[in-house]
Amino acid sequence: MWETFVFTSSMLCSFMYHACQSINIRAFLTELQWHRLDNIFAIAGFAQLFVYFANIANPRIEFYLKASGLLMGIIVQETDPWNVLYTVVPIVLYGMIPLISLVTWNRNIVGLYDRKNLAFGCGAFFCAVPFFVLGLDDDNDPWRIFHGTWHIVGSLASFFLWRAVRVPQAISLQSIVTLDSVALLEKA
């Protein structure tokens, strides 16, 4: 459910930000307000992906880490929304969570990840990053081609990366909440 909330919110805010920018309107919020919300949910989305990659068995710890990504996004975007470091640094910090998890619990990563999906996802992500950087320069990307390419290739990366964890330990990505998963949460 949390993943659905964050990604739906991210898509809505991104759509509203780009719509307001494209047709120069205010739709309840201004373009810049929608953009700030888009950044907040982008940070939260990366945080939850990295927490998912950590494959944490305790659903409470997993949820608190994912929720803290939303809080971190709000705090840094309120601090300085147009400073790219306030977007990149939280994402990099959350990117360390899977590494810390693997080292702390001394896991064998051979069977943990699907290599093909991981390779395609990481490859697409590293191809997307230059388009993100080029898209930051509004003067040299007037039609938002680089920015749009970042969205397309980044979404492709996301598709493969979410498929890369073979068997999630906690309850991430369950399509419905069953009585068994509710009981699991109560035991934790």
CSV table of C-alpha atoms in Angstrom, one decimal:
chain,number,residue,atom,x,y,z
A,1,MET,CA,0.0,0.0,0.0
A,2,TRP,CA,2.8,2.4,0.9
A,3,GLU,CA,4.4,2.0,-2.5
A,4,THR,CA,1.1,2.6,-4.2
A,5,PHE,CA,0.6,5.8,-2.2
A,6,VAL,CA,4.1,7.2,-2.9
A,7,PHE,CA,4.1,6.4,-6.6
A,8,THR,CA,0.6,7.6,-7.2
A,9,SER,CA,1.3,10.8,-5.4
A,10,SER,CA,4.5,11.2,-7.4
A,11,MET,CA,2.8,10.7,-10.7
A,12,LEU,CA,0.0,13.1,-9.8
A,13,CYS,CA,2.4,15.8,-8.6
A,14,SER,CA,4.7,15.3,-11.6
A,15,PHE,CA,1.7,15.5,-14.0
A,16,MET,CA,0.4,18.6,-12.4
A,17,TYR,CA,3.8,20.3,-12.3
A,18,HIS,CA,4.4,19.6,-16.0
A,19,ALA,CA,0.8,20.5,-17.0
A,20,CYS,CA,1.0,23.9,-15.2
A,21,GLN,CA,4.5,24.5,-16.7
A,22,SER,CA,3.3,23.6,-20.3
A,23,ILE,CA,0.1,25.6,-20.4
A,24,ASN,CA,1.2,28.3,-17.9
A,25,ILE,CA,-1.7,27.9,-15.5
A,26,ARG,CA,-2.2,27.6,-11.8
A,27,ALA,CA,-4.1,24.4,-10.9
A,28,PHE,CA,-4.9,24.9,-7.2
A,29,LEU,CA,-1.1,25.1,-6.6
A,30,THR,CA,1.5,27.0,-8.7
A,31,GLU,CA,3.9,25.2,-11.0
A,32,LEU,CA,6.7,25.6,-8.5
A,33,GLN,CA,4.6,24.3,-5.6
A,34,TRP,CA,3.7,21.2,-7.7
A,35,HIS,CA,7.4,20.9,-8.6
A,36,ARG,CA,8.4,20.9,-4.9
A,37,LEU,CA,5.9,18.2,-4.2
A,38,ASP,CA,7.2,16.2,-7.1
A,39,ASN,CA,10.7,16.4,-5.7
A,40,ILE,CA,9.4,15.3,-2.3
A,41,PHE,CA,7.8,12.2,-3.7
A,42,ALA,CA,10.7,11.5,-6.0
A,43,ILE,CA,13.0,11.4,-2.9
A,44,ALA,CA,10.4,9.2,-1.1
A,45,GLY,CA,10.2,6.9,-4.1
A,46,PHE,CA,14.0,6.4,-4.3
A,47,ALA,CA,14.1,5.9,-0.5
A,48,GLN,CA,11.4,3.1,-0.7
A,49,LEU,CA,13.2,1.5,-3.6
A,50,PHE,CA,16.5,1.3,-1.7
A,51,VAL,CA,14.7,0.1,1.5
A,52,TYR,CA,13.1,-2.6,-0.7
A,53,PHE,CA,16.5,-3.6,-2.0
A,54,ALA,CA,17.8,-3.9,1.6
A,55,ASN,CA,15.2,-6.8,1.9
A,56,ILE,CA,14.6,-6.1,5.6
A,57,ALA,CA,12.6,-8.9,7.2
A,58,ASN,CA,11.0,-6.8,9.9
A,59,PRO,CA,8.0,-5.1,8.4
A,60,ARG,CA,8.0,-2.3,11.0
A,61,ILE,CA,11.6,-1.4,10.4
A,62,GLU,CA,11.0,-1.6,6.7
A,63,PHE,CA,7.9,0.8,7.0
A,64,TYR,CA,9.7,3.2,9.3
A,65,LEU,CA,12.6,3.5,6.9
A,66,LYS,CA,10.3,4.0,3.9
A,67,ALA,CA,8.2,6.6,5.8
A,68,SER,CA,11.3,8.4,6.9
A,69,GLY,CA,12.2,8.9,3.2
A,70,LEU,CA,9.0,10.9,2.8
A,71,LEU,CA,9.8,13.0,6.0
A,72,MET,CA,13.4,13.5,4.7
A,73,GLY,CA,12.0,14.7,1.4
A,74,ILE,CA,9.7,17.2,3.1
A,75,ILE,CA,12.5,18.5,5.3
A,76,VAL,CA,15.1,19.0,2.6
A,77,GLN,CA,12.7,20.5,0.1
A,78,GLU,CA,11.4,23.0,2.7
A,79,THR,CA,15.1,23.8,3.4
A,80,ASP,CA,16.2,24.6,-0.2
A,81,PRO,CA,14.0,23.2,-2.9
A,82,TRP,CA,16.0,24.3,-5.9
A,83,ASN,CA,19.4,23.2,-4.6
A,84,VAL,CA,20.1,19.9,-6.4
A,85,LEU,CA,22.2,18.7,-3.5
A,86,TYR,CA,19.1,18.7,-1.3
A,87,THR,CA,17.6,16.1,-3.8
A,88,VAL,CA,20.7,14.1,-4.5
A,89,VAL,CA,22.2,13.7,-1.0
A,90,PRO,CA,19.1,12.1,0.6
A,91,ILE,CA,18.9,9.7,-2.3
A,92,VAL,CA,22.5,8.8,-2.0
A,93,LEU,CA,22.1,8.3,1.8
A,94,TYR,CA,19.2,6.0,1.3
A,95,GLY,CA,21.2,4.2,-1.4
A,96,MET,CA,23.6,3.1,1.4
A,97,ILE,CA,20.8,1.2,3.2
A,98,PRO,CA,21.0,-1.9,1.1
A,99,LEU,CA,24.8,-1.9,1.4
A,100,ILE,CA,24.6,-1.5,5.2
A,101,SER,CA,21.9,-4.2,5.3
A,102,LEU,CA,24.1,-6.7,3.4
A,103,VAL,CA,27.1,-6.0,5.5
A,104,THR,CA,25.3,-6.0,8.8
A,105,TRP,CA,23.4,-9.2,8.3
A,106,ASN,CA,26.3,-10.8,6.3
A,107,ARG,CA,23.9,-12.0,3.6
A,108,ASN,CA,24.8,-14.1,0.6
A,109,ILE,CA,23.6,-11.8,-2.2
A,110,VAL,CA,23.9,-14.5,-4.9
A,111,GLY,CA,20.3,-15.7,-4.6
A,112,LEU,CA,18.9,-12.4,-3.3
A,113,TYR,CA,18.6,-10.6,-6.6
A,114,ASP,CA,17.6,-11.5,-10.1
A,115,ARG,CA,20.8,-10.6,-12.0
A,116,LYS,CA,19.1,-10.0,-15.4
A,117,ASN,CA,16.6,-7.5,-13.9
A,118,LEU,CA,19.2,-5.9,-11.8
A,119,ALA,CA,21.6,-5.5,-14.7
A,120,PHE,CA,18.8,-4.0,-17.0
A,121,GLY,CA,17.6,-1.7,-14.2
A,122,CYS,CA,21.0,-0.4,-13.2
A,123,GLY,CA,22.0,0.0,-16.9
A,124,ALA,CA,18.8,2.0,-17.7
A,125,PHE,CA,19.3,4.1,-14.5
A,126,PHE,CA,22.9,5.0,-15.4
A,127,CYS,CA,21.7,5.9,-18.9
A,128,ALA,CA,18.9,8.1,-17.4
A,129,VAL,CA,21.2,10.1,-15.1
A,130,PRO,CA,22.9,12.2,-17.8
A,131,PHE,CA,19.4,13.2,-19.1
A,132,PHE,CA,18.4,14.2,-15.6
A,133,VAL,CA,21.5,16.4,-15.3
A,134,LEU,CA,21.0,17.9,-18.8
A,135,GLY,CA,17.3,18.5,-18.0
A,136,LEU,CA,18.3,20.7,-15.1
A,137,ASP,CA,19.3,23.5,-17.5
A,138,ASP,CA,16.0,25.0,-18.6
A,139,ASP,CA,17.8,27.3,-21.0
A,140,ASN,CA,19.3,24.5,-23.0
A,141,ASP,CA,16.3,22.2,-22.7
A,142,PRO,CA,13.5,24.5,-23.7
A,143,TRP,CA,11.2,21.8,-25.0
A,144,ARG,CA,12.1,19.6,-22.0
A,145,ILE,CA,13.4,16.8,-24.3
A,146,PHE,CA,16.2,15.8,-21.8
A,147,HIS,CA,13.8,16.0,-18.9
A,148,GLY,CA,11.2,13.9,-20.6
A,149,THR,CA,13.9,11.4,-21.6
A,150,TRP,CA,14.9,11.2,-17.9
A,151,HIS,CA,11.3,10.3,-17.1
A,152,ILE,CA,11.0,7.6,-19.8
A,153,VAL,CA,14.4,5.9,-19.2
A,154,GLY,CA,14.1,6.3,-15.4
A,155,SER,CA,10.7,4.6,-15.5
A,156,LEU,CA,12.2,1.8,-17.5
A,157,ALA,CA,14.9,1.5,-14.9
A,158,SER,CA,12.3,1.5,-12.1
A,159,PHE,CA,10.4,-1.3,-13.8
A,160,PHE,CA,13.4,-3.6,-13.8
A,161,LEU,CA,14.7,-2.6,-10.4
A,162,TRP,CA,11.4,-3.4,-8.7
A,163,ARG,CA,11.6,-6.9,-10.2
A,164,ALA,CA,15.2,-7.5,-9.1
A,165,VAL,CA,14.5,-8.7,-5.6
A,166,ARG,CA,13.7,-12.4,-5.9
A,167,VAL,CA,11.7,-12.9,-2.6
A,168,PRO,CA,11.0,-9.8,-0.6
A,169,GLN,CA,11.4,-10.5,3.2
A,170,ALA,CA,8.8,-8.1,4.5
A,171,ILE,CA,5.4,-7.4,3.0
A,172,SER,CA,6.4,-4.9,0.3
A,173,LEU,CA,4.5,-5.0,-3.0
A,174,GLN,CA,1.7,-7.1,-1.9
A,175,SER,CA,-1.3,-6.3,-4.0
A,176,ILE,CA,-3.8,-6.8,-1.2
A,177,VAL,CA,-3.6,-6.9,2.5
A,178,THR,CA,-4.6,-10.3,3.7
A,179,LEU,CA,-5.5,-11.4,7.2
A,180,ASP,CA,-2.2,-13.3,7.3
A,181,SER,CA,-0.2,-10.1,6.7
A,182,VAL,CA,-2.2,-8.2,9.3
A,183,ALA,CA,-1.4,-11.0,11.8
A,184,LEU,CA,2.3,-10.7,10.7
A,185,LEU,CA,2.3,-7.0,11.5
A,186,GLU,CA,0.7,-7.6,14.9
A,187,LYS,CA,3.4,-10.2,15.8
A,188,ALA,CA,6.3,-7.9,14.9
